[in-house]
XYZ file of C-alpha atoms in Angstrom:
722
model
C 8.513 -25.704 -32.593
C 6.788 -25.755 -29.006
C 4.822 -28.615 -27.927
C 0.785 -27.799 -27.989
C -0.945 -27.288 -24.838
C -4.618 -26.268 -24.350
C -3.422 -22.644 -23.183
C -1.992 -19.386 -24.510
C 1.479 -19.067 -25.158
C 3.863 -18.788 -21.851
C 6.195 -16.275 -21.050
C 10.041 -17.979 -21.073
C 13.446 -16.069 -20.280
C 17.290 -17.067 -20.805
C 17.687 -20.792 -20.198
C 13.811 -20.986 -19.780
C 13.942 -20.737 -23.592
C 16.425 -23.538 -24.119
C 14.626 -25.935 -21.628
C 11.247 -25.479 -23.592
C 12.525 -25.914 -27.008
C 14.210 -29.032 -25.897
C 10.645 -29.448 -24.379
C 9.175 -28.723 -27.456
C 11.413 -31.476 -29.422
C 10.007 -34.133 -27.156
C 7.013 -33.319 -27.539
C 7.183 -34.308 -31.396
C 8.461 -37.678 -31.018
C 4.777 -38.788 -29.151
C 4.895 -37.533 -25.648
C 1.618 -35.691 -24.196
C 1.774 -31.987 -22.799
C 2.152 -33.631 -19.141
C 4.888 -36.035 -20.013
C 7.007 -33.012 -21.931
C 6.633 -31.116 -19.069
C 7.927 -33.624 -16.745
C 10.222 -34.790 -18.748
C 11.593 -31.255 -19.237
C 11.749 -31.034 -15.255
C 12.903 -34.678 -14.634
C 16.656 -33.642 -12.999
C 15.093 -31.846 -10.223
C 15.222 -34.541 -8.168
C 18.910 -34.822 -8.303
C 19.689 -31.160 -7.695
C 17.329 -31.078 -4.569
C 18.897 -34.288 -2.977
C 22.570 -33.058 -3.678
C 21.791 -29.193 -2.034
C 20.027 -30.970 0.486
C 22.732 -33.137 1.407
C 25.393 -30.156 0.948
C 23.574 -27.627 2.944
C 23.197 -30.076 5.841
C 26.337 -30.095 6.142
C 26.627 -26.243 6.867
C 23.681 -26.031 9.589
C 21.029 -23.206 9.182
C 21.058 -21.458 6.248
C 20.349 -17.667 7.283
C 21.786 -15.631 4.061
C 22.307 -16.378 0.398
C 26.117 -15.819 1.431
C 25.758 -18.934 3.135
C 25.337 -20.728 -0.234
C 27.786 -19.069 -2.291
C 30.954 -20.389 -0.553
C 29.732 -23.998 -1.335
C 32.123 -23.916 -4.826
C 31.210 -27.610 -5.514
C 27.338 -27.042 -6.148
C 27.643 -23.838 -7.302
C 26.411 -25.373 -11.171
C 23.462 -27.146 -9.882
C 22.525 -24.019 -7.984
C 22.383 -21.830 -11.118
C 20.450 -25.100 -12.783
C 18.066 -25.413 -10.109
C 17.169 -21.349 -9.959
C 16.898 -21.706 -13.942
C 14.646 -24.703 -13.777
C 12.773 -22.580 -10.795
C 12.031 -19.635 -12.769
C 10.863 -22.267 -15.305
C 8.353 -23.343 -13.009
C 7.128 -19.360 -12.458
C 6.910 -19.328 -16.237
C 4.994 -22.495 -16.862
C 2.948 -21.251 -13.443
C 1.826 -18.107 -15.371
C 1.584 -19.830 -18.479
C -1.245 -22.366 -16.614
C -3.174 -19.372 -15.529
C -4.021 -18.525 -18.906
C -6.060 -21.744 -19.565
C -8.351 -24.135 -17.463
C -6.226 -27.012 -16.438
C -7.363 -27.429 -13.380
C -8.356 -30.767 -14.765
C -4.839 -31.813 -15.612
C -4.489 -35.118 -12.788
C -0.472 -34.899 -12.861
C -0.373 -31.261 -12.101
C 0.256 -31.723 -8.032
C 2.721 -34.466 -9.198
C 4.796 -31.995 -11.318
C 5.078 -29.612 -8.661
C 5.626 -31.247 -5.587
C 9.347 -31.354 -6.287
C 8.982 -27.469 -6.582
C 7.298 -27.705 -3.565
C 9.669 -29.518 -1.512
C 12.576 -27.083 -2.268
C 10.425 -24.221 -1.393
C 9.668 -26.090 1.895
C 13.541 -26.049 2.508
C 13.353 -22.377 2.373
C 10.365 -22.092 4.320
C 11.528 -24.425 7.101
C 14.682 -22.310 7.444
C 12.571 -19.325 8.051
C 10.193 -21.427 10.267
C 13.298 -21.497 12.650
C 14.138 -17.754 13.082
C 11.381 -16.412 14.749
C 10.444 -15.079 18.373
C 7.463 -14.389 20.377
C 5.720 -11.037 20.565
C 5.644 -9.675 24.165
C 1.889 -8.703 23.988
C -1.141 -8.760 22.234
C -2.351 -5.658 20.234
C -5.189 -4.746 21.922
C -7.398 -6.197 24.651
C -9.942 -9.353 23.892
C -8.095 -10.267 20.732
C -5.130 -12.588 20.934
C -1.814 -11.525 19.147
C 1.374 -11.743 17.576
C 2.527 -15.150 19.057
C 5.271 -15.711 16.693
C 6.959 -13.045 14.571
C 10.386 -13.614 12.241
C 13.227 -11.624 12.714
C 15.616 -11.146 9.405
C 18.784 -10.437 8.911
C 18.564 -6.779 7.570
C 21.634 -5.332 8.355
C 20.968 -1.854 7.208
C 18.845 -1.265 10.570
C 19.853 1.835 12.037
C 21.254 1.178 15.831
C 19.879 4.048 18.474
C 21.275 7.092 17.702
C 18.386 9.457 19.690
C 19.441 8.599 23.201
C 17.521 11.822 25.025
C 14.533 11.828 27.119
C 12.468 13.449 24.129
C 14.533 13.730 21.453
C 15.366 17.137 19.440
C 13.022 19.493 19.983
C 11.211 19.278 16.563
C 10.423 16.230 14.362
C 12.819 15.469 11.657
C 11.669 15.911 8.201
C 13.003 11.838 7.382
C 11.682 10.382 10.692
C 14.765 9.994 12.242
C 14.648 10.269 16.085
C 10.557 9.378 16.249
C 11.598 6.656 17.411
C 15.270 6.130 19.353
C 16.112 3.281 17.178
C 15.035 4.910 14.129
C 12.344 2.752 13.486
C 9.964 4.460 10.946
C 12.284 6.931 9.215
C 12.104 7.029 5.517
C 13.729 4.132 3.492
C 13.944 1.873 6.242
C 12.558 -1.740 5.676
C 8.962 -2.858 6.205
C 7.962 -5.167 9.489
C 6.351 -7.902 9.278
C 3.580 -9.857 11.297
C 4.358 -13.305 10.129
C 7.184 -15.087 7.685
C 6.994 -14.542 3.931
C 5.804 -17.232 2.144
C 8.248 -17.244 -0.814
C 7.896 -20.371 -2.807
C 11.017 -21.453 -2.873
C 11.596 -19.418 0.968
C 13.973 -16.319 -0.170
C 12.943 -14.654 -3.022
C 10.546 -16.485 -5.391
C 6.829 -15.210 -5.397
C 3.577 -17.278 -4.440
C 2.445 -19.382 -7.229
C 0.818 -22.494 -5.608
C -2.202 -23.527 -3.912
C -2.454 -25.717 -1.402
C -3.349 -28.197 -3.551
C -0.442 -28.077 -5.622
C -2.089 -26.377 -8.287
C -1.301 -23.568 -9.694
C -3.219 -20.290 -8.334
C -5.299 -18.147 -10.343
C -4.431 -15.266 -12.262
C -4.829 -12.489 -10.626
C -7.040 -10.681 -13.682
C -9.627 -13.954 -13.001
C -9.726 -13.192 -9.262
C -10.643 -9.444 -9.761
C -13.389 -10.039 -12.427
C -15.162 -12.857 -10.104
C -14.536 -11.967 -6.642
C -14.669 -8.048 -7.325
C -17.430 -7.116 -9.852
C -18.946 -3.746 -10.198
C -21.889 -3.398 -8.229
C -22.933 0.459 -7.603
C -24.251 0.835 -4.341
C -23.498 4.120 -2.561
C -22.723 4.353 1.030
C -23.642 7.127 3.890
C -20.519 8.709 3.983
C -18.891 11.036 1.534
C -16.244 11.059 -1.227
C -13.898 12.442 1.389
C -14.173 9.267 3.892
C -12.150 7.647 0.668
C -10.309 10.724 -0.139
C -8.599 11.221 3.292
C -8.111 7.151 3.206
C -5.667 7.517 0.286
C -3.755 10.812 0.981
C -3.203 9.118 4.757
C -1.619 5.900 3.011
C 0.551 8.179 0.983
C 1.190 9.541 4.118
C 2.518 6.478 5.840
C 3.514 3.947 2.767
C 5.723 4.030 -0.859
C 6.863 1.166 -2.046
C 9.583 2.117 -4.748
C 10.186 -0.114 -8.120
C 13.685 -0.337 -9.773
C 14.639 2.504 -11.827
C 17.438 2.304 -13.899
C 19.747 4.782 -14.253
C 18.527 5.882 -17.426
C 14.693 6.549 -15.589
C 13.508 3.908 -18.833
C 10.779 1.793 -17.256
C 11.150 -1.773 -17.320
C 9.121 -2.929 -19.826
C 7.743 -6.700 -18.807
C 5.602 -7.176 -22.050
C 5.395 -7.480 -25.911
C 4.080 -5.103 -28.368
C 0.574 -4.260 -27.887
C 0.287 -5.803 -24.421
C 1.359 -9.217 -26.210
C 2.937 -12.239 -23.764
C 7.000 -11.141 -23.837
C 9.626 -13.687 -25.417
C 13.232 -13.678 -24.411
C 12.857 -10.869 -21.612
C 15.674 -11.395 -19.120
C 14.699 -8.830 -16.549
C 14.479 -10.449 -12.996
C 12.430 -7.985 -11.838
C 9.626 -8.430 -14.111
C 6.228 -10.495 -13.299
C 4.142 -9.446 -15.312
C 0.246 -10.374 -14.694
C -1.119 -12.245 -17.432
C -4.175 -13.134 -19.055
C -6.489 -15.179 -21.819
C -9.693 -13.990 -23.657
C -10.045 -10.787 -21.782
C -12.581 -8.743 -23.726
C -11.865 -5.842 -21.787
C -8.210 -5.498 -22.404
C -6.283 -5.920 -25.483
C -3.583 -8.743 -25.653
C -2.573 -10.635 -23.129
C 0.266 -9.173 -20.212
C -0.258 -6.537 -18.062
C 2.628 -4.624 -16.935
C 3.990 -5.268 -13.724
C 7.629 -5.009 -11.730
C 8.700 -6.455 -8.646
C 9.444 -3.944 -5.610
C 12.835 -2.521 -4.823
C 14.082 -5.178 -2.449
C 16.344 -4.408 0.456
C 20.191 -4.064 0.082
C 22.847 -4.632 2.468
C 26.083 -2.478 2.973
C 27.663 -4.410 0.201
C 24.994 -3.790 -2.575
C 23.604 -7.240 -1.908
C 20.105 -8.386 -1.894
C 18.712 -9.213 1.805
C 17.410 -12.889 1.690
C 14.530 -13.542 2.176
C 13.592 -10.998 0.093
C 12.487 -7.710 2.120
C 11.229 -4.395 0.943
C 11.717 -0.677 1.972
C 9.276 2.101 2.842
C 10.272 5.410 0.610
C 8.402 7.426 3.090
C 8.260 7.822 6.805
C 5.506 5.811 8.648
C 4.514 7.915 10.919
C 1.341 9.901 10.182
C 3.262 12.924 9.985
C 2.055 15.088 7.177
C 5.046 13.931 5.000
C 2.537 14.355 2.344
C 2.589 17.993 2.743
C 6.454 18.429 3.904
C 8.458 15.345 1.612
C 10.615 13.283 3.318
C 13.889 14.977 2.815
C 15.140 18.293 3.162
C 16.150 18.449 -0.337
C 12.351 18.170 -1.062
C 10.819 20.359 1.370
C 13.730 22.798 -0.075
C 11.896 22.822 -3.532
C 8.638 23.376 -1.494
C 9.111 26.234 0.741
C 8.790 30.070 -0.584
C 12.186 31.851 -0.919
C 10.816 35.112 -1.348
C 8.675 34.800 2.054
C 11.642 34.282 4.249
C 11.038 30.176 4.019
C 8.107 29.905 6.315
C 5.443 29.366 3.432
C 5.448 26.855 0.766
C 5.370 28.396 -2.634
C 1.592 28.996 -3.940
C 0.888 30.452 -7.213
C -2.904 31.601 -6.969
C -3.304 29.389 -4.555
C -2.370 26.359 -6.370
C 0.970 24.723 -5.894
C 3.844 25.502 -8.573
C 4.746 23.374 -11.452
C 7.067 20.414 -10.584
C 9.292 20.602 -14.043
C 8.173 17.425 -15.075
C 6.297 15.197 -17.336
C 4.458 13.119 -14.884
C 1.022 14.331 -15.486
C -1.180 15.262 -18.855
C -0.141 18.399 -20.479
C -2.542 19.735 -23.213
C -0.764 20.778 -26.384
C -0.303 24.755 -26.806
C -1.972 25.238 -22.892
C -0.050 26.201 -19.792
C -0.942 23.155 -17.961
C 1.308 22.320 -15.440
C 2.008 19.033 -13.267
C 2.154 20.065 -9.559
C 4.528 20.163 -6.959
C 4.103 18.120 -3.344
C 5.749 16.153 -0.866
C 4.534 13.040 -2.233
C 4.898 12.535 -6.076
C 1.802 11.276 -6.391
C -0.367 13.885 -5.705
C -1.433 14.434 -9.800
C -3.123 11.132 -9.989
C -6.653 12.610 -9.913
C -7.828 15.519 -8.895
C -9.656 14.703 -5.503
C -6.356 14.163 -4.180
C -4.660 16.767 -5.781
C -7.188 19.270 -3.983
C -6.363 17.901 -0.712
C -2.823 18.417 -1.009
C -3.729 22.078 -1.630
C -5.685 22.450 0.788
C -2.802 21.568 3.189
C -0.282 23.763 1.672
C -2.917 26.352 2.290
C -3.285 25.677 5.906
C 0.650 25.857 6.432
C 0.548 29.366 5.242
C -2.452 30.460 7.168
C -1.227 29.249 10.200
C 2.292 30.434 9.470
C 0.915 33.927 8.631
C -0.731 34.222 11.981
C 2.907 33.252 13.726
C 4.672 35.786 11.950
C 1.974 38.608 12.769
C 1.584 37.726 16.282
C 5.249 37.388 16.881
C 7.180 39.309 14.102
C 10.675 38.987 15.865
C 10.530 34.684 15.808
C 12.901 33.762 13.590
C 11.670 32.283 10.128
C 12.829 28.593 10.396
C 10.729 28.743 14.424
C 7.999 29.974 12.273
C 7.784 27.608 9.925
C 8.328 24.262 12.165
C 6.208 25.770 14.635
C 3.644 25.900 12.168
C 4.825 22.307 10.793
C 3.909 21.048 14.063
C 0.370 21.852 14.138
C -0.035 21.003 10.772
C 0.804 17.448 11.832
C -0.802 17.507 15.282
C -4.101 18.278 13.694
C -3.861 15.616 10.896
C -3.211 13.152 13.276
C -6.619 14.509 15.591
C -8.295 13.903 12.330
C -7.612 10.321 11.646
C -6.953 8.767 15.071
C -10.340 10.628 16.250
C -12.662 11.367 13.328
C -11.355 8.743 10.528
C -10.651 6.034 12.436
C -13.692 5.177 14.615
C -15.706 5.508 11.445
C -13.264 2.617 10.002
C -13.204 0.245 13.071
C -16.029 1.417 15.165
C -15.635 3.094 18.934
C -15.438 -0.158 20.591
C -12.134 -0.991 18.828
C -10.314 2.859 18.938
C -10.834 2.989 22.612
C -10.235 -0.518 23.592
C -6.797 -0.168 21.661
C -5.845 3.305 23.126
C -6.296 4.211 19.755
C -8.728 7.421 20.454
C -7.336 10.217 22.389
C -9.663 11.589 24.823
C -9.749 15.570 25.090
C -7.806 16.487 28.709
C -5.664 12.832 28.806
C -2.454 12.269 27.887
C -0.777 9.410 26.416
C 2.879 8.328 26.347
C 5.235 6.961 24.106
C 6.745 3.549 24.439
C 10.047 2.205 22.548
C 9.288 -0.990 22.625
C 6.544 -0.222 19.892
C 7.471 -0.619 16.245
C 5.811 1.930 14.062
C 6.998 0.501 10.856
C 4.434 -0.569 8.403
C 4.245 -4.065 8.208
C 4.192 -5.286 5.166
C 0.052 -7.092 4.843
C -0.722 -3.769 5.842
C 0.714 -1.789 2.874
C -0.142 -4.694 0.422
C -3.230 -5.962 1.121
C -5.149 -3.875 4.268
C -5.216 -0.878 4.070
C -6.533 -1.234 0.422
C -9.575 -1.765 1.621
C -9.852 1.932 0.451
C -10.630 0.747 -2.901
C -13.967 -0.695 -2.210
C -15.407 2.383 -1.577
C -13.971 4.574 -5.102
C -16.627 6.167 -6.773
C -17.257 5.948 -10.598
C -17.942 9.377 -10.871
C -16.568 13.125 -10.121
C -18.447 15.902 -10.384
C -16.662 19.200 -11.818
C -19.321 21.602 -13.044
C -22.066 21.831 -15.894
C -24.490 19.551 -16.139
C -22.634 15.786 -16.080
C -20.138 13.910 -13.595
C -17.031 12.553 -15.070
C -15.891 8.738 -15.085
C -12.825 8.259 -13.067
C -10.853 7.187 -15.983
C -11.003 10.461 -17.710
C -9.605 12.495 -14.717
C -6.235 10.141 -13.886
C -3.455 12.479 -13.977
C -4.923 15.425 -15.437
C -4.370 18.318 -12.621
C -5.377 21.145 -15.029
C -9.305 19.884 -14.242
C -8.720 20.616 -10.988
C -7.172 24.535 -11.872
C -10.349 24.772 -13.911
C -12.802 23.515 -11.590
C -11.269 23.682 -7.570
C -14.171 25.147 -5.963
C -16.699 22.229 -7.536
C -13.866 19.422 -6.829
C -13.982 20.595 -3.186
C -17.622 20.438 -2.728
C -17.791 17.230 -4.263
C -15.938 15.569 -1.930
C -17.811 16.626 1.182
C -21.172 18.059 0.754
C -22.075 16.787 -2.654
C -24.170 17.868 -5.464
C -26.535 14.526 -5.331
C -26.715 11.656 -3.893
C -24.172 10.277 -6.096
C -21.402 11.922 -4.665
C -20.822 9.233 -2.060
C -17.963 6.596 -1.246
C -19.465 2.970 -2.274
C -20.473 0.794 0.591
C -17.604 -1.264 1.965
C -17.932 -4.978 0.155
C -16.228 -6.876 -2.484
C -17.237 -5.228 -5.214
C -14.990 -2.748 -6.448
C -15.933 0.083 -9.609
C -14.591 -1.127 -13.527
C -13.495 2.666 -13.439
C -10.338 1.044 -11.677
C -10.641 -2.269 -12.718
C -10.673 -2.098 -16.075
C -9.831 1.725 -17.141
C -6.989 2.470 -14.485
C -4.874 4.859 -15.981
C -6.316 4.581 -19.442
C -5.868 7.394 -21.618
C -8.378 8.219 -24.344
C -5.693 7.414 -26.817
C -5.065 4.051 -25.435
C -8.270 2.522 -24.481
C -8.547 -1.077 -23.877
C -4.706 -0.294 -22.626
C -5.293 0.328 -18.872
C -4.702 -1.412 -15.658
C -6.284 -3.392 -13.235
C -6.215 -2.132 -9.546
C -7.575 -5.209 -7.907
C -5.455 -7.693 -9.884
C -1.861 -5.328 -8.993
C -2.903 -5.436 -5.528
C -3.058 -9.273 -5.453
C -0.048 -9.408 -7.895
C 1.815 -6.949 -5.748
C 0.852 -9.717 -2.118
C 2.556 -12.203 -3.908
C 5.472 -10.136 -4.963
C 5.771 -9.577 -1.192
C 5.020 -13.038 -0.234
C 1.779 -11.858 1.982
C 0.708 -15.397 3.595
C -2.673 -16.227 3.102
C -5.901 -14.627 4.736
C -6.650 -17.731 6.712
C -2.987 -17.208 8.683
C -3.669 -13.966 9.237
C -7.678 -14.257 10.493
C -5.797 -17.144 12.997
C -2.738 -14.452 13.897
C -5.649 -12.468 15.248
C -7.325 -14.845 17.629
C -10.144 -15.685 14.589
C -11.157 -19.162 13.658
C -9.669 -20.097 10.333
C -12.236 -20.359 7.482
C -12.512 -24.192 6.597
C -15.317 -23.888 3.777
C -16.199 -21.499 1.568
C -19.607 -21.129 2.790
C -18.393 -19.818 5.774
C -20.792 -17.186 7.351
C -17.803 -14.452 7.250
C -17.554 -14.342 3.879
C -21.190 -13.637 2.988
C -22.179 -13.305 -0.733
C -18.646 -13.751 -1.837
C -17.824 -17.268 -0.583
C -19.397 -19.329 -3.581
C -17.300 -17.159 -6.300
C -14.271 -17.320 -4.083
C -15.128 -21.286 -4.350
C -15.184 -20.678 -7.906
C -11.354 -19.173 -8.272
C -9.428 -21.076 -5.497
C -8.970 -24.437 -4.833
C -9.044 -24.569 -0.942
C -9.938 -21.556 1.918
C -6.071 -21.222 2.371
C -5.775 -20.243 -1.003
C -7.305 -16.652 -0.498
C -5.507 -14.041 -0.505
C -5.826 -11.099 2.145
C -6.914 -8.092 0.205
C -9.933 -10.424 -0.931
C -10.400 -12.177 1.773
C -10.408 -9.010 4.348
C -13.037 -6.753 1.888
C -15.305 -10.020 1.142
C -15.782 -10.023 5.239
C -18.948 -8.076 6.096
C -18.420 -5.186 8.359
C -18.013 -5.889 11.919
C -16.871 -4.635 15.960
C -19.335 -1.180 15.131
C -16.839 -0.374 12.081
C -16.974 -0.044 8.448
C -13.949 -3.215 7.737
C -14.750 -6.097 8.877
C -12.717 -8.525 12.060
C -9.721 -9.427 9.959
C -9.069 -5.989 8.759
C -10.686 -4.168 11.760
C -7.223 -6.479 14.114
C -4.672 -5.567 11.908
C -5.584 -1.968 10.936
C -5.684 -1.415 14.875
C -2.477 -3.022 15.382
C -0.759 -0.530 12.716
C -2.424 2.082 14.307
C -1.796 1.597 18.007
C 2.046 1.211 16.628
C 2.036 4.106 14.984
C 0.786 6.337 18.149
C 2.844 4.538 20.729
C 6.074 4.217 18.750
C 5.705 8.015 17.705
C 7.418 9.900 20.297
C 6.418 13.411 18.686
C 2.682 12.069 18.927
C 0.525 14.991 19.698
C -1.282 14.136 22.819
C 2.169 12.659 24.661
C 3.869 14.071 27.810
C 7.023 15.403 26.587
C 7.448 17.792 29.113
C 8.108 21.186 27.686
C 8.562 20.274 24.657
C 5.344 18.687 24.190
C 1.981 20.442 23.649
C 0.297 22.453 27.143
C -3.174 21.723 27.889
C -4.459 24.848 26.510
C -2.851 24.021 22.949
C -4.405 20.408 23.036
C -7.510 21.693 23.738
C -7.596 23.695 20.585
C -6.165 20.947 18.322
C -8.936 19.065 19.714
C -11.485 21.131 18.838
C -10.468 21.022 15.215
C -12.281 19.173 12.472
C -12.442 18.415 9.126
C -15.034 21.040 8.233
C -12.963 23.455 9.951
C -10.302 22.719 7.662
C -12.453 22.757 4.852
C -13.965 25.696 5.335
C -10.482 27.713 5.986
C -8.992 26.301 2.677
C -11.770 26.975 0.471
C -14.426 29.789 -0.608
C -16.927 27.033 0.895
C -20.463 29.081 2.270
C -21.593 26.101 4.276
C -20.736 22.658 5.161
C -21.873 19.708 7.155
C -20.946 19.237 11.223
C -19.026 15.672 10.067
C -16.989 16.026 6.726
C -17.232 12.289 6.404
C -21.278 11.469 6.688
C -23.720 12.688 4.425
C -25.473 15.932 5.797
C -29.032 15.206 7.038
C -31.084 15.575 10.101
C -28.418 14.011 12.192
C -25.657 16.248 10.682
C -26.919 19.256 10.144
C -25.541 22.283 7.719
C -23.310 25.242 9.592
C -22.114 28.193 8.274
C -18.230 28.429 6.840
C -18.252 31.653 8.230
C -19.328 30.673 11.823
C -16.354 27.630 11.611
C -14.067 30.194 10.865
C -14.247 32.398 13.573
C -14.219 29.369 15.970
C -11.081 27.668 14.259
C -7.486 27.072 15.781
C -6.360 30.050 17.500
C -2.905 30.537 17.073
C -2.419 32.258 19.839
C -1.823 29.372 22.523
C 1.073 28.132 19.856
C 3.075 31.432 19.264
C 5.346 32.435 22.310
C 5.729 28.704 23.563
C 5.710 25.357 22.349
C 4.750 23.426 25.860
């Protein structure tokens, strides 16, 4: 029998079960819960001392291989790891109830923290100074860690301008292949693994366990409906651009079976030995059945021998660049599937103006119907109709340009037609992203001072010193700010709006209501059809009903909890560390005006301001600097987008000699807007001038026929590239 504590049952695996069983036996002999935990962990001090003594003889530990050759302490290291795993299980169990008043908890965890500091101190010694601030007026990255990521490719593209056209996998966009698909993500700050190398962040600075991500989600990010002045497209463009820049793969077994981390009916698992499981635990939650939410750790980077690189790092499966990889894919194999073989390969294969079937079961197909799951350059295409619609419009735009190119120059080789068309699509994507969308998110002053905005009639230059890799915090927290903008409903025709929970993985809804979905994204049918305001509030459609099905009510996911757990999985440092990195003051009290109305709620969840996680802290800030996001996310988004521009030698405004765009071609690109894009690829009759903002006196409606007649002309691109 296990000992009784005022919490729900914990998750225990492998060796942990044996240790906990011993603890349970001791509890039968009169020990209190705290005493039994202390007794079970009693050997940790000896292990810690022995490991320190041995490691002291070999100098700094930079790789797990440095430890493996110490044969005489292998057993103790294994034992230490098992105890650390048990501490993780105990920490998760403690999240399920209110153990914050157990005075001895800090002492219980002290030895575990000291072991973690051993690895952390090693990580801190491996730093170097970054050569510059990321934009004027904001102090920048004074210390950035280096890591032994041996799979990084050496410079293989030494030519001044690289190949004529951009590669499909991002290689040669940077001479060192930084930012290419399947390369490691970067970091702005050292990781904060609990053991210094791979265990997720678990403890508060007070020594107590961090709160359950589900608790943070429910308390800090409730559903408060506040429509903004922006269209749903502001959110939707952000999502598809996020998919264009980032995809963090999960480990998949050879059988492609999903890792199962929870027990039946979302009960707490017992006996699971899957090292990649890191489930989110909750207790007494009336929104979900059970007590466990599935969560699998991101796939770790491995060296050339197939061993995990430590400290644990993660891969970006797609190209980091804003290069329309969501349209074209990230491999020649994917691109081949997308191209129309009957049309000499210059077009995307569309069926009745829609993408073709991918042949997979990654969406809902109704029995007895001919529903399809769409094929696109990114596998997340079928998540919901708004996302699927933008994928479809991009493919239509490619085909329109390719058809015009073929008409103008019928003798042009097929591959040249396709690649020139692709270059134009990438350029208009970058223009809309950098000149139209980012100024709303960051404010005009920031995008100008950071060099992000590209004024017409100006040139920019590639700078090899910029690393275009996506940094971990951007992927797992910063660019997820768009989750605050998600509306709870979408109009699909008829009399009523449809709840978001009823739209997930149902692309057939788009097939039946395509025009309605597109109009809803930009013009809208009512005041409901707007992005939500930027704040800490997030609709319950994604916090209580994410990917929920009608057959499985109360069995969805919590997007915010997933964000926070992913941040812990990737060892993202706390919010305050990034404020300091950006030259901003550290938050020392929860009533700091920067946190606004979220401060008192954060105080109920976290022990100390230094515990606040980057996502929750960032979206709790008030909008700043004339943009949508607060000052911390403003700084970090500007840093990332600046690197993606100047670290990409194919960026559309860069001077690349006769390989880049000419002045006449740039003029066509600069005049192109999202409103042009929507009118050309849909049957819409009219649209507002700025498709990201709601129509009004200062954003009037204009005829789509007019925009189609005055859109990007292909003629300047047809005969020469530069």
